[in-house]
mmCIF file with all atom_site columns, C-alpha atoms in Angstrom:
data_model
loop_
_atom_site.group_PDB
_atom_site.id
_atom_site.type_symbol
_atom_site.label_atom_id
_atom_site.label_alt_id
_atom_site.label_comp_id
_atom_site.label_asym_id
_atom_site.label_entity_id
_atom_site.label_seq_id
_atom_site.pdbx_PDB_ins_code
_atom_site.Cartn_x
_atom_site.Cartn_y
_atom_site.Cartn_z
_atom_site.occupancy
_atom_site.B_iso_or_equiv
_atom_site.pdbx_formal_charge
_atom_site.auth_seq_id
_atom_site.auth_comp_id
_atom_site.auth_asym_id
_atom_site.auth_atom_id
_atom_site.pdbx_PDB_model_num
ATOM 1   C CA . GLN A 1 1   ? 106.367 95.172  94.042  1.00 0.00 ? 1   GLN A CA 1
ATOM 2   C CA . VAL A 1 2   ? 109.090 95.920  96.518  1.00 0.00 ? 2   VAL A CA 1
ATOM 3   C CA . GLN A 1 3   ? 110.712 93.094  98.400  1.00 0.00 ? 3   GLN A CA 1
ATOM 4   C CA . LEU A 1 4   ? 113.239 93.315  101.157 1.00 0.00 ? 4   LEU A CA 1
ATOM 5   C CA . GLN A 1 5   ? 115.464 90.503  102.278 1.00 0.00 ? 5   GLN A CA 1
ATOM 6   C CA . GLU A 1 6   ? 117.625 90.637  105.433 1.00 0.00 ? 6   GLU A CA 1
ATOM 7   C CA . SER A 1 7   ? 120.829 88.535  105.427 1.00 0.00 ? 7   SER A CA 1
ATOM 8   C CA . GLY A 1 8   ? 123.831 88.088  107.776 1.00 0.00 ? 8   GLY A CA 1
ATOM 9   C CA . PRO A 1 9   ? 125.120 85.905  110.653 1.00 0.00 ? 9   PRO A CA 1
ATOM 10  C CA . GLY A 1 10  ? 122.526 84.370  112.974 1.00 0.00 ? 10  GLY A CA 1
ATOM 11  C CA . LEU A 1 11  ? 125.015 84.092  115.743 1.00 0.00 ? 11  LEU A CA 1
ATOM 12  C CA . VAL A 1 12  ? 127.398 86.825  117.120 1.00 0.00 ? 12  VAL A CA 1
ATOM 13  C CA . LYS A 1 13  ? 129.600 86.690  120.130 1.00 0.00 ? 13  LYS A CA 1
ATOM 14  C CA . PRO A 1 14  ? 129.173 89.157  122.881 1.00 0.00 ? 14  PRO A CA 1
ATOM 15  C CA . SER A 1 15  ? 131.486 92.296  122.564 1.00 0.00 ? 15  SER A CA 1
ATOM 16  C CA . GLU A 1 16  ? 131.584 91.618  118.788 1.00 0.00 ? 16  GLU A CA 1
ATOM 17  C CA . THR A 1 17  ? 130.087 93.571  115.941 1.00 0.00 ? 17  THR A CA 1
ATOM 18  C CA . LEU A 1 18  ? 126.747 92.608  114.549 1.00 0.00 ? 18  LEU A CA 1
ATOM 19  C CA . SER A 1 19  ? 126.531 93.240  110.622 1.00 0.00 ? 19  SER A CA 1
ATOM 20  C CA . LEU A 1 20  ? 123.509 92.915  108.403 1.00 0.00 ? 20  LEU A CA 1
ATOM 21  C CA . ILE A 1 21  ? 122.487 93.561  104.964 1.00 0.00 ? 21  ILE A CA 1
ATOM 22  C CA . CYS A 1 22  ? 119.025 94.394  103.540 1.00 0.00 ? 22  CYS A CA 1
ATOM 23  C CA . THR A 1 23  ? 118.833 93.789  99.748  1.00 0.00 ? 23  THR A CA 1
ATOM 24  C CA . VAL A 1 24  ? 115.893 95.607  98.071  1.00 0.00 ? 24  VAL A CA 1
ATOM 25  C CA . SER A 1 25  ? 114.264 94.532  94.784  1.00 0.00 ? 25  SER A CA 1
ATOM 26  C CA . GLY A 1 26  ? 111.454 96.327  92.969  1.00 0.00 ? 26  GLY A CA 1
ATOM 27  C CA . ASP A 1 27  ? 112.514 99.863  94.111  1.00 0.00 ? 27  ASP A CA 1
ATOM 28  C CA . SER A 1 28  ? 115.340 102.089 94.048  1.00 0.00 ? 28  SER A CA 1
ATOM 29  C CA . ILE A 1 29  ? 116.891 102.564 97.623  1.00 0.00 ? 29  ILE A CA 1
ATOM 30  C CA . GLY A 1 30  ? 117.547 106.249 96.554  1.00 0.00 ? 30  GLY A CA 1
ATOM 31  C CA . SER A 1 31  ? 113.767 107.070 96.564  1.00 0.00 ? 31  SER A CA 1
ATOM 32  C CA . HIS A 1 32  ? 112.914 106.574 100.022 1.00 0.00 ? 32  HIS A CA 1
ATOM 33  C CA . ARG A 1 33  ? 113.893 106.181 103.742 1.00 0.00 ? 33  ARG A CA 1
ATOM 34  C CA . TRP A 1 34  ? 115.169 102.641 104.429 1.00 0.00 ? 34  TRP A CA 1
ATOM 35  C CA . ASN A 1 35  ? 114.939 101.556 108.201 1.00 0.00 ? 35  ASN A CA 1
ATOM 36  C CA . TRP A 1 36  ? 116.270 98.940  110.548 1.00 0.00 ? 36  TRP A CA 1
ATOM 37  C CA . ILE A 1 37  ? 113.901 97.920  113.213 1.00 0.00 ? 37  ILE A CA 1
ATOM 38  C CA . ARG A 1 38  ? 114.584 95.024  115.746 1.00 0.00 ? 38  ARG A CA 1
ATOM 39  C CA . GLN A 1 39  ? 112.145 93.107  117.986 1.00 0.00 ? 39  GLN A CA 1
ATOM 40  C CA . PRO A 1 40  ? 113.452 90.829  121.025 1.00 0.00 ? 40  PRO A CA 1
ATOM 41  C CA . ALA A 1 41  ? 111.499 87.684  121.408 1.00 0.00 ? 41  ALA A CA 1
ATOM 42  C CA . GLY A 1 42  ? 108.079 88.188  123.001 1.00 0.00 ? 42  GLY A CA 1
ATOM 43  C CA . LYS A 1 43  ? 108.559 92.003  122.990 1.00 0.00 ? 43  LYS A CA 1
ATOM 44  C CA . GLY A 1 44  ? 107.752 95.090  121.167 1.00 0.00 ? 44  GLY A CA 1
ATOM 45  C CA . LEU A 1 45  ? 109.372 96.743  118.100 1.00 0.00 ? 45  LEU A CA 1
ATOM 46  C CA . GLU A 1 46  ? 112.465 99.215  118.413 1.00 0.00 ? 46  GLU A CA 1
ATOM 47  C CA . TRP A 1 47  ? 113.403 101.538 115.506 1.00 0.00 ? 47  TRP A CA 1
ATOM 48  C CA . ILE A 1 48  ? 117.104 101.649 115.171 1.00 0.00 ? 48  ILE A CA 1
ATOM 49  C CA . ALA A 1 49  ? 118.058 103.781 112.293 1.00 0.00 ? 49  ALA A CA 1
ATOM 50  C CA . ASN A 1 50  ? 117.383 104.924 108.613 1.00 0.00 ? 50  ASN A CA 1
ATOM 51  C CA . VAL A 1 51  ? 119.273 106.107 105.655 1.00 0.00 ? 51  VAL A CA 1
ATOM 52  C CA . PHE A 1 52  ? 118.164 108.147 102.844 1.00 0.00 ? 52  PHE A CA 1
ATOM 53  C CA . ASP A 1 53  ? 119.090 110.429 99.864  1.00 0.00 ? 53  ASP A CA 1
ATOM 54  C CA . TYR A 1 54  ? 121.556 107.973 98.418  1.00 0.00 ? 54  TYR A CA 1
ATOM 55  C CA . GLY A 1 55  ? 123.160 107.675 101.741 1.00 0.00 ? 55  GLY A CA 1
ATOM 56  C CA . GLY A 1 56  ? 123.488 111.312 102.381 1.00 0.00 ? 56  GLY A CA 1
ATOM 57  C CA . GLY A 1 57  ? 120.887 111.262 105.137 1.00 0.00 ? 57  GLY A CA 1
ATOM 58  C CA . ARG A 1 58  ? 120.907 109.240 108.334 1.00 0.00 ? 58  ARG A CA 1
ATOM 59  C CA . TRP A 1 59  ? 118.895 109.149 111.537 1.00 0.00 ? 59  TRP A CA 1
ATOM 60  C CA . TYR A 1 60  ? 119.510 107.187 114.456 1.00 0.00 ? 60  TYR A CA 1
ATOM 61  C CA . ASN A 1 61  ? 117.716 105.980 117.691 1.00 0.00 ? 61  ASN A CA 1
ATOM 62  C CA . PRO A 1 62  ? 119.509 108.281 120.289 1.00 0.00 ? 62  PRO A CA 1
ATOM 63  C CA . ALA A 1 63  ? 119.579 105.021 122.600 1.00 0.00 ? 63  ALA A CA 1
ATOM 64  C CA . LEU A 1 64  ? 121.516 103.088 120.078 1.00 0.00 ? 64  LEU A CA 1
ATOM 65  C CA . LYS A 1 65  ? 123.445 105.915 118.283 1.00 0.00 ? 65  LYS A CA 1
ATOM 66  C CA . SER A 1 66  ? 126.776 105.454 119.723 1.00 0.00 ? 66  SER A CA 1
ATOM 67  C CA . ARG A 1 67  ? 126.955 101.601 118.657 1.00 0.00 ? 67  ARG A CA 1
ATOM 68  C CA . VAL A 1 68  ? 125.141 101.925 115.372 1.00 0.00 ? 68  VAL A CA 1
ATOM 69  C CA . THR A 1 69  ? 126.166 102.627 111.702 1.00 0.00 ? 69  THR A CA 1
ATOM 70  C CA . ILE A 1 70  ? 123.833 102.466 108.782 1.00 0.00 ? 70  ILE A CA 1
ATOM 71  C CA . SER A 1 71  ? 124.906 102.763 105.188 1.00 0.00 ? 71  SER A CA 1
ATOM 72  C CA . SER A 1 72  ? 123.690 102.115 101.739 1.00 0.00 ? 72  SER A CA 1
ATOM 73  C CA . ASP A 1 73  ? 125.221 100.760 98.577  1.00 0.00 ? 73  ASP A CA 1
ATOM 74  C CA . THR A 1 74  ? 123.354 102.073 95.601  1.00 0.00 ? 74  THR A CA 1
ATOM 75  C CA . SER A 1 75  ? 124.996 99.927  92.918  1.00 0.00 ? 75  SER A CA 1
ATOM 76  C CA . LYS A 1 76  ? 123.803 96.797  94.907  1.00 0.00 ? 76  LYS A CA 1
ATOM 77  C CA . ASN A 1 77  ? 120.562 98.340  96.100  1.00 0.00 ? 77  ASN A CA 1
ATOM 78  C CA . GLN A 1 78  ? 121.614 97.397  99.596  1.00 0.00 ? 78  GLN A CA 1
ATOM 79  C CA . ILE A 1 79  ? 121.155 98.629  103.103 1.00 0.00 ? 79  ILE A CA 1
ATOM 80  C CA . SER A 1 80  ? 123.748 97.806  105.963 1.00 0.00 ? 80  SER A CA 1
ATOM 81  C CA . LEU A 1 81  ? 123.610 97.734  109.573 1.00 0.00 ? 81  LEU A CA 1
ATOM 82  C CA . ARG A 1 82  ? 126.545 97.438  111.963 1.00 0.00 ? 82  ARG A CA 1
ATOM 83  C CA . LEU A 1 83  ? 126.005 97.191  115.754 1.00 0.00 ? 83  LEU A CA 1
ATOM 84  C CA . THR A 1 84  ? 129.044 97.284  117.847 1.00 0.00 ? 84  THR A CA 1
ATOM 85  C CA . SER A 1 85  ? 129.774 95.915  121.214 1.00 0.00 ? 85  SER A CA 1
ATOM 86  C CA . VAL A 1 86  ? 126.992 93.553  121.251 1.00 0.00 ? 86  VAL A CA 1
ATOM 87  C CA . THR A 1 87  ? 125.455 92.090  124.396 1.00 0.00 ? 87  THR A CA 1
ATOM 88  C CA . ALA A 1 88  ? 122.494 89.474  125.114 1.00 0.00 ? 88  ALA A CA 1
ATOM 89  C CA . ALA A 1 89  ? 120.173 92.594  124.926 1.00 0.00 ? 89  ALA A CA 1
ATOM 90  C CA . ASP A 1 90  ? 120.808 92.739  121.319 1.00 0.00 ? 90  ASP A CA 1
ATOM 91  C CA . THR A 1 91  ? 119.449 89.456  120.681 1.00 0.00 ? 91  THR A CA 1
ATOM 92  C CA . ALA A 1 92  ? 116.305 90.031  118.474 1.00 0.00 ? 92  ALA A CA 1
ATOM 93  C CA . VAL A 1 93  ? 114.854 89.705  115.029 1.00 0.00 ? 93  VAL A CA 1
ATOM 94  C CA . TYR A 1 94  ? 116.119 92.483  112.921 1.00 0.00 ? 94  TYR A CA 1
ATOM 95  C CA . TYR A 1 95  ? 113.689 93.832  110.143 1.00 0.00 ? 95  TYR A CA 1
ATOM 96  C CA . CYS A 1 96  ? 114.491 96.124  107.192 1.00 0.00 ? 96  CYS A CA 1
ATOM 97  C CA . ALA A 1 97  ? 111.555 98.235  106.366 1.00 0.00 ? 97  ALA A CA 1
ATOM 98  C CA . ARG A 1 98  ? 110.655 101.059 103.988 1.00 0.00 ? 98  ARG A CA 1
ATOM 99  C CA . ASP A 1 99  ? 109.266 104.589 104.798 1.00 0.00 ? 99  ASP A CA 1
ATOM 100 C CA . VAL A 1 100 ? 107.818 105.885 101.601 1.00 0.00 ? 100 VAL A CA 1
ATOM 101 C CA . ARG A 1 101 ? 108.665 109.483 100.919 1.00 0.00 ? 101 ARG A CA 1
ATOM 102 C CA . GLY A 1 102 ? 106.109 111.790 99.565  1.00 0.00 ? 102 GLY A CA 1
ATOM 103 C CA . ASP A 1 103 ? 102.963 113.365 100.748 1.00 0.00 ? 103 ASP A CA 1
ATOM 104 C CA . ASN A 1 104 ? 102.352 110.472 103.193 1.00 0.00 ? 104 ASN A CA 1
ATOM 105 C CA . TYR A 1 105 ? 105.258 109.346 105.002 1.00 0.00 ? 105 TYR A CA 1
ATOM 106 C CA . GLY A 1 106 ? 106.442 108.511 108.705 1.00 0.00 ? 106 GLY A CA 1
ATOM 107 C CA . HIS A 1 107 ? 105.429 104.845 108.599 1.00 0.00 ? 107 HIS A CA 1
ATOM 108 C CA . PHE A 1 108 ? 106.740 101.484 107.473 1.00 0.00 ? 108 PHE A CA 1
ATOM 109 C CA . ASP A 1 109 ? 104.603 100.184 104.296 1.00 0.00 ? 109 ASP A CA 1
ATOM 110 C CA . SER A 1 110 ? 107.015 97.269  103.325 1.00 0.00 ? 110 SER A CA 1
ATOM 111 C CA . TRP A 1 111 ? 108.919 94.862  105.530 1.00 0.00 ? 111 TRP A CA 1
ATOM 112 C CA . GLY A 1 112 ? 111.261 92.124  105.213 1.00 0.00 ? 112 GLY A CA 1
ATOM 113 C CA . GLN A 1 113 ? 110.623 88.745  106.732 1.00 0.00 ? 113 GLN A CA 1
ATOM 114 C CA . GLY A 1 114 ? 113.375 89.516  109.530 1.00 0.00 ? 114 GLY A CA 1
ATOM 115 C CA . ILE A 1 115 ? 116.400 87.731  110.552 1.00 0.00 ? 115 ILE A CA 1
ATOM 116 C CA . LEU A 1 116 ? 117.062 86.409  114.034 1.00 0.00 ? 116 LEU A CA 1
ATOM 117 C CA . VAL A 1 117 ? 120.294 87.283  115.508 1.00 0.00 ? 117 VAL A CA 1
ATOM 118 C CA . THR A 1 118 ? 121.305 85.640  118.741 1.00 0.00 ? 118 THR A CA 1
ATOM 119 C CA . VAL A 1 119 ? 124.307 87.052  120.700 1.00 0.00 ? 119 VAL A CA 1
ATOM 120 C CA . SER A 1 120 ? 125.893 84.271  122.571 1.00 0.00 ? 120 SER A CA 1
ATOM 121 C CA . SER A 1 121 ? 129.287 82.806  123.178 1.00 0.00 ? 121 SER A CA 1
ATOM 122 C CA . GLU B 2 1   ? 111.206 110.847 122.862 1.00 0.00 ? 1   GLU B CA 1
ATOM 123 C CA . ILE B 2 2   ? 107.659 110.502 122.613 1.00 0.00 ? 2   ILE B CA 1
ATOM 124 C CA . VAL B 2 3   ? 106.436 107.376 124.519 1.00 0.00 ? 3   VAL B CA 1
ATOM 125 C CA . LEU B 2 4   ? 103.313 105.520 123.088 1.00 0.00 ? 4   LEU B CA 1
ATOM 126 C CA . THR B 2 5   ? 101.190 103.565 125.651 1.00 0.00 ? 5   THR B CA 1
ATOM 127 C CA . GLN B 2 6   ? 98.720  101.140 124.262 1.00 0.00 ? 6   GLN B CA 1
ATOM 128 C CA . SER B 2 7   ? 95.677  99.790  126.210 1.00 0.00 ? 7   SER B CA 1
ATOM 129 C CA . PRO B 2 8   ? 94.419  97.216  127.049 1.00 0.00 ? 8   PRO B CA 1
ATOM 130 C CA . GLY B 2 9   ? 97.592  94.838  127.193 1.00 0.00 ? 9   GLY B CA 1
ATOM 131 C CA . THR B 2 10  ? 95.346  92.071  126.343 1.00 0.00 ? 10  THR B CA 1
ATOM 132 C CA . LEU B 2 11  ? 91.842  92.136  124.816 1.00 0.00 ? 11  LEU B CA 1
ATOM 133 C CA . SER B 2 12  ? 89.812  88.986  124.748 1.00 0.00 ? 12  SER B CA 1
ATOM 134 C CA . LEU B 2 13  ? 86.855  89.003  122.517 1.00 0.00 ? 13  LEU B CA 1
ATOM 135 C CA . SER B 2 14  ? 84.906  86.615  119.925 1.00 0.00 ? 14  SER B CA 1
ATOM 136 C CA . PRO B 2 15  ? 84.501  86.631  116.348 1.00 0.00 ? 15  PRO B CA 1
ATOM 137 C CA . GLY B 2 16  ? 81.839  89.164  115.353 1.00 0.00 ? 16  GLY B CA 1
ATOM 138 C CA . GLU B 2 17  ? 82.483  91.526  118.196 1.00 0.00 ? 17  GLU B CA 1
ATOM 139 C CA . ARG B 2 18  ? 83.860  95.000  117.865 1.00 0.00 ? 18  ARG B CA 1
ATOM 140 C CA . ALA B 2 19  ? 87.323  95.693  119.126 1.00 0.00 ? 19  ALA B CA 1
ATOM 141 C CA . THR B 2 20  ? 88.552  98.989  120.279 1.00 0.00 ? 20  THR B CA 1
ATOM 142 C CA . LEU B 2 21  ? 92.355  99.641  120.852 1.00 0.00 ? 21  LEU B CA 1
ATOM 143 C CA . SER B 2 22  ? 93.811  102.684 122.274 1.00 0.00 ? 22  SER B CA 1
ATOM 144 C CA . CYS B 2 23  ? 97.060  104.307 122.117 1.00 0.00 ? 23  CYS B CA 1
ATOM 145 C CA . ARG B 2 24  ? 98.152  107.511 124.199 1.00 0.00 ? 24  ARG B CA 1
ATOM 146 C CA . ALA B 2 25  ? 101.227 109.486 123.522 1.00 0.00 ? 25  ALA B CA 1
ATOM 147 C CA . SER B 2 26  ? 103.213 111.432 125.983 1.00 0.00 ? 26  SER B CA 1
ATOM 148 C CA . GLN B 2 27  ? 103.201 114.442 123.840 1.00 0.00 ? 27  GLN B CA 1
ATOM 149 C CA . SER B 2 28  ? 101.042 115.642 121.127 1.00 0.00 ? 28  SER B CA 1
ATOM 150 C CA . VAL B 2 29  ? 101.684 113.714 117.793 1.00 0.00 ? 29  VAL B CA 1
ATOM 151 C CA . ASN B 2 30  ? 101.195 115.152 114.291 1.00 0.00 ? 30  ASN B CA 1
ATOM 152 C CA . SER B 2 31  ? 98.113  113.011 112.895 1.00 0.00 ? 31  SER B CA 1
ATOM 153 C CA . ARG B 2 32  ? 99.919  112.754 109.516 1.00 0.00 ? 32  ARG B CA 1
ATOM 154 C CA . PHE B 2 33  ? 102.557 110.631 111.269 1.00 0.00 ? 33  PHE B CA 1
ATOM 155 C CA . PHE B 2 34  ? 100.533 108.324 113.180 1.00 0.00 ? 34  PHE B CA 1
ATOM 156 C CA . ALA B 2 35  ? 100.210 104.417 112.139 1.00 0.00 ? 35  ALA B CA 1
ATOM 157 C CA . TRP B 2 36  ? 98.957  101.114 113.272 1.00 0.00 ? 36  TRP B CA 1
ATOM 158 C CA . TYR B 2 37  ? 100.326 97.577  112.418 1.00 0.00 ? 37  TYR B CA 1
ATOM 159 C CA . GLN B 2 38  ? 99.202  93.996  112.898 1.00 0.00 ? 38  GLN B CA 1
ATOM 160 C CA . GLN B 2 39  ? 101.626 91.231  113.699 1.00 0.00 ? 39  GLN B CA 1
ATOM 161 C CA . LYS B 2 40  ? 100.911 87.627  113.783 1.00 0.00 ? 40  LYS B CA 1
ATOM 162 C CA . PRO B 2 41  ? 103.169 84.988  115.112 1.00 0.00 ? 41  PRO B CA 1
ATOM 163 C CA . ALA B 2 42  ? 106.556 84.411  113.183 1.00 0.00 ? 42  ALA B CA 1
ATOM 164 C CA . GLN B 2 43  ? 105.561 87.262  110.704 1.00 0.00 ? 43  GLN B CA 1
ATOM 165 C CA . ALA B 2 44  ? 106.700 90.628  110.161 1.00 0.00 ? 44  ALA B CA 1
ATOM 166 C CA . PRO B 2 45  ? 104.358 93.605  111.032 1.00 0.00 ? 45  PRO B CA 1
ATOM 167 C CA . ARG B 2 46  ? 101.781 94.575  108.449 1.00 0.00 ? 46  ARG B CA 1
ATOM 168 C CA . LEU B 2 47  ? 100.884 98.206  108.031 1.00 0.00 ? 47  LEU B CA 1
ATOM 169 C CA . LEU B 2 48  ? 97.144  98.601  108.500 1.00 0.00 ? 48  LEU B CA 1
ATOM 170 C CA . ILE B 2 49  ? 96.402  102.355 109.012 1.00 0.00 ? 49  ILE B CA 1
ATOM 171 C CA . TYR B 2 50  ? 98.462  105.241 108.150 1.00 0.00 ? 50  TYR B CA 1
ATOM 172 C CA . GLY B 2 51  ? 98.017  109.225 108.674 1.00 0.00 ? 51  GLY B CA 1
ATOM 173 C CA . THR B 2 52  ? 95.892  108.280 111.686 1.00 0.00 ? 52  THR B CA 1
ATOM 174 C CA . SER B 2 53  ? 92.816  107.265 109.431 1.00 0.00 ? 53  SER B CA 1
ATOM 175 C CA . ASN B 2 54  ? 93.998  105.996 106.057 1.00 0.00 ? 54  ASN B CA 1
ATOM 176 C CA . ARG B 2 55  ? 93.870  102.182 105.374 1.00 0.00 ? 55  ARG B CA 1
ATOM 177 C CA . ALA B 2 56  ? 96.796  100.752 103.757 1.00 0.00 ? 56  ALA B CA 1
ATOM 178 C CA . THR B 2 57  ? 96.583  99.011  100.432 1.00 0.00 ? 57  THR B CA 1
ATOM 179 C CA . GLY B 2 58  ? 94.400  95.890  100.721 1.00 0.00 ? 58  GLY B CA 1
ATOM 180 C CA . ILE B 2 59  ? 93.184  96.298  104.230 1.00 0.00 ? 59  ILE B CA 1
ATOM 181 C CA . PRO B 2 60  ? 89.568  95.647  104.731 1.00 0.00 ? 60  PRO B CA 1
ATOM 182 C CA . ASP B 2 61  ? 87.211  98.466  105.725 1.00 0.00 ? 61  ASP B CA 1
ATOM 183 C CA . ARG B 2 62  ? 86.236  96.822  109.012 1.00 0.00 ? 62  ARG B CA 1
ATOM 184 C CA . PHE B 2 63  ? 89.443  98.480  110.201 1.00 0.00 ? 63  PHE B CA 1
ATOM 185 C CA . SER B 2 64  ? 89.317  101.971 110.960 1.00 0.00 ? 64  SER B CA 1
ATOM 186 C CA . GLY B 2 65  ? 91.547  104.663 112.783 1.00 0.00 ? 65  GLY B CA 1
ATOM 187 C CA . SER B 2 66  ? 90.813  107.784 114.461 1.00 0.00 ? 66  SER B CA 1
ATOM 188 C CA . GLY B 2 67  ? 92.348  110.355 116.951 1.00 0.00 ? 67  GLY B CA 1
ATOM 189 C CA . SER B 2 68  ? 94.432  113.337 117.248 1.00 0.00 ? 68  SER B CA 1
ATOM 190 C CA . GLY B 2 69  ? 96.940  115.056 119.617 1.00 0.00 ? 69  GLY B CA 1
ATOM 191 C CA . THR B 2 70  ? 97.795  112.533 122.197 1.00 0.00 ? 70  THR B CA 1
ATOM 192 C CA . ASP B 2 71  ? 94.912  109.946 121.952 1.00 0.00 ? 71  ASP B CA 1
ATOM 193 C CA . PHE B 2 72  ? 94.389  107.639 118.932 1.00 0.00 ? 72  PHE B CA 1
ATOM 194 C CA . THR B 2 73  ? 92.153  104.498 118.391 1.00 0.00 ? 73  THR B CA 1
ATOM 195 C CA . LEU B 2 74  ? 92.037  101.526 116.044 1.00 0.00 ? 74  LEU B CA 1
ATOM 196 C CA . THR B 2 75  ? 88.718  99.953  115.705 1.00 0.00 ? 75  THR B CA 1
ATOM 197 C CA . ILE B 2 76  ? 87.848  96.597  114.031 1.00 0.00 ? 76  ILE B CA 1
ATOM 198 C CA . SER B 2 77  ? 84.218  96.712  113.498 1.00 0.00 ? 77  SER B CA 1
ATOM 199 C CA . ARG B 2 78  ? 83.370  92.948  113.345 1.00 0.00 ? 78  ARG B CA 1
ATOM 200 C CA . LEU B 2 79  ? 86.242  90.590  114.194 1.00 0.00 ? 79  LEU B CA 1
ATOM 201 C CA . GLU B 2 80  ? 86.968  87.923  111.815 1.00 0.00 ? 80  GLU B CA 1
ATOM 202 C CA . PRO B 2 81  ? 89.206  84.827  112.972 1.00 0.00 ? 81  PRO B CA 1
ATOM 203 C CA . GLU B 2 82  ? 92.062  86.041  111.031 1.00 0.00 ? 82  GLU B CA 1
ATOM 204 C CA . ASP B 2 83  ? 91.940  89.487  113.038 1.00 0.00 ? 83  ASP B CA 1
ATOM 205 C CA . PHE B 2 84  ? 93.283  87.844  116.223 1.00 0.00 ? 84  PHE B CA 1
ATOM 206 C CA . ALA B 2 85  ? 97.027  89.247  116.523 1.00 0.00 ? 85  ALA B CA 1
ATOM 207 C CA . VAL B 2 86  ? 99.145  91.705  118.174 1.00 0.00 ? 86  VAL B CA 1
ATOM 208 C CA . TYR B 2 87  ? 98.667  95.383  117.270 1.00 0.00 ? 87  TYR B CA 1
ATOM 209 C CA . TYR B 2 88  ? 101.165 98.135  117.466 1.00 0.00 ? 88  TYR B CA 1
ATOM 210 C CA . CYS B 2 89  ? 100.736 101.882 117.054 1.00 0.00 ? 89  CYS B CA 1
ATOM 211 C CA . GLN B 2 90  ? 103.632 103.986 115.933 1.00 0.00 ? 90  GLN B CA 1
ATOM 212 C CA . GLN B 2 91  ? 104.618 107.565 115.487 1.00 0.00 ? 91  GLN B CA 1
ATOM 213 C CA . HIS B 2 92  ? 107.009 109.732 113.719 1.00 0.00 ? 92  HIS B CA 1
ATOM 214 C CA . THR B 2 93  ? 108.270 113.129 115.097 1.00 0.00 ? 93  THR B CA 1
ATOM 215 C CA . GLY B 2 94  ? 111.445 115.078 114.014 1.00 0.00 ? 94  GLY B CA 1
ATOM 216 C CA . THR B 2 95  ? 114.206 112.216 113.417 1.00 0.00 ? 95  THR B CA 1
ATOM 217 C CA . MET B 2 96  ? 112.871 109.505 115.413 1.00 0.00 ? 96  MET B CA 1
ATOM 218 C CA . TYR B 2 97  ? 110.028 106.892 115.315 1.00 0.00 ? 97  TYR B CA 1
ATOM 219 C CA . THR B 2 98  ? 108.690 104.944 118.317 1.00 0.00 ? 98  THR B CA 1
ATOM 220 C CA . PHE B 2 99  ? 106.136 102.170 118.821 1.00 0.00 ? 99  PHE B CA 1
ATOM 221 C CA . GLY B 2 100 ? 103.666 101.498 121.571 1.00 0.00 ? 100 GLY B CA 1
ATOM 222 C CA . GLN B 2 101 ? 104.387 98.135  123.493 1.00 0.00 ? 101 GLN B CA 1
ATOM 223 C CA . GLY B 2 102 ? 101.364 96.181  121.627 1.00 0.00 ? 102 GLY B CA 1
ATOM 224 C CA . THR B 2 103 ? 97.907  95.028  122.512 1.00 0.00 ? 103 THR B CA 1
ATOM 225 C CA . ASN B 2 104 ? 97.332  91.345  122.196 1.00 0.00 ? 104 ASN B CA 1
ATOM 226 C CA . LEU B 2 105 ? 93.938  90.736  120.635 1.00 0.00 ? 105 LEU B CA 1
ATOM 227 C CA . GLU B 2 106 ? 93.013  86.916  121.589 1.00 0.00 ? 106 GLU B CA 1
ATOM 228 C CA . ILE B 2 107 ? 90.037  84.894  121.050 1.00 0.00 ? 107 ILE B CA 1
ATOM 229 C CA . LYS B 2 108 ? 87.730  84.585  123.904 1.00 0.00 ? 108 LYS B CA 1
#
């Protein structure tokens, strides 16, 4: 059974860069699309970006594209997210989630527990 | 970007009742790429329905999904106490995914 675990700093200063890692176990990250999704407290879900094809493919939310970099490390089975120039509006729980490739895709069947990132000085 | 609008924002029902949640898309969505999720407090969302009407692994058959084009529905036939939560719809088109704003299903 696949497991996803987010890790990284829980506090980031305004204007700095948020960096998170998702460690995947029970599946190869080369097999599917791996996504970052965030959720501000009390609000809805926002898809950020995904990576697939062993890092050769990437899709980004146009609203965040200028500040986001997503990458993968197949040797560690990890997905990384970098979000630059953060503000308080980037405070949220960040989730890593899997979109299974195959006949049925386009949805997120497995999620990490999420990591709260607060942007504050 | 396809915007998903869920209604109602809050739905107050009692256990045993039937729940009908709606999601309307600003443009037509391929029904293969439409899903529903359940989220409880302090938990990650859980996939309920994918491909408009397919239940995810382990999801009880009281949950069902339907719809096409711009109008989709999640139905819970008889509410159990554990069903009270927030529900989100989600679509995938092109290189983008979007979610609805959520429906809060609360105990009446």
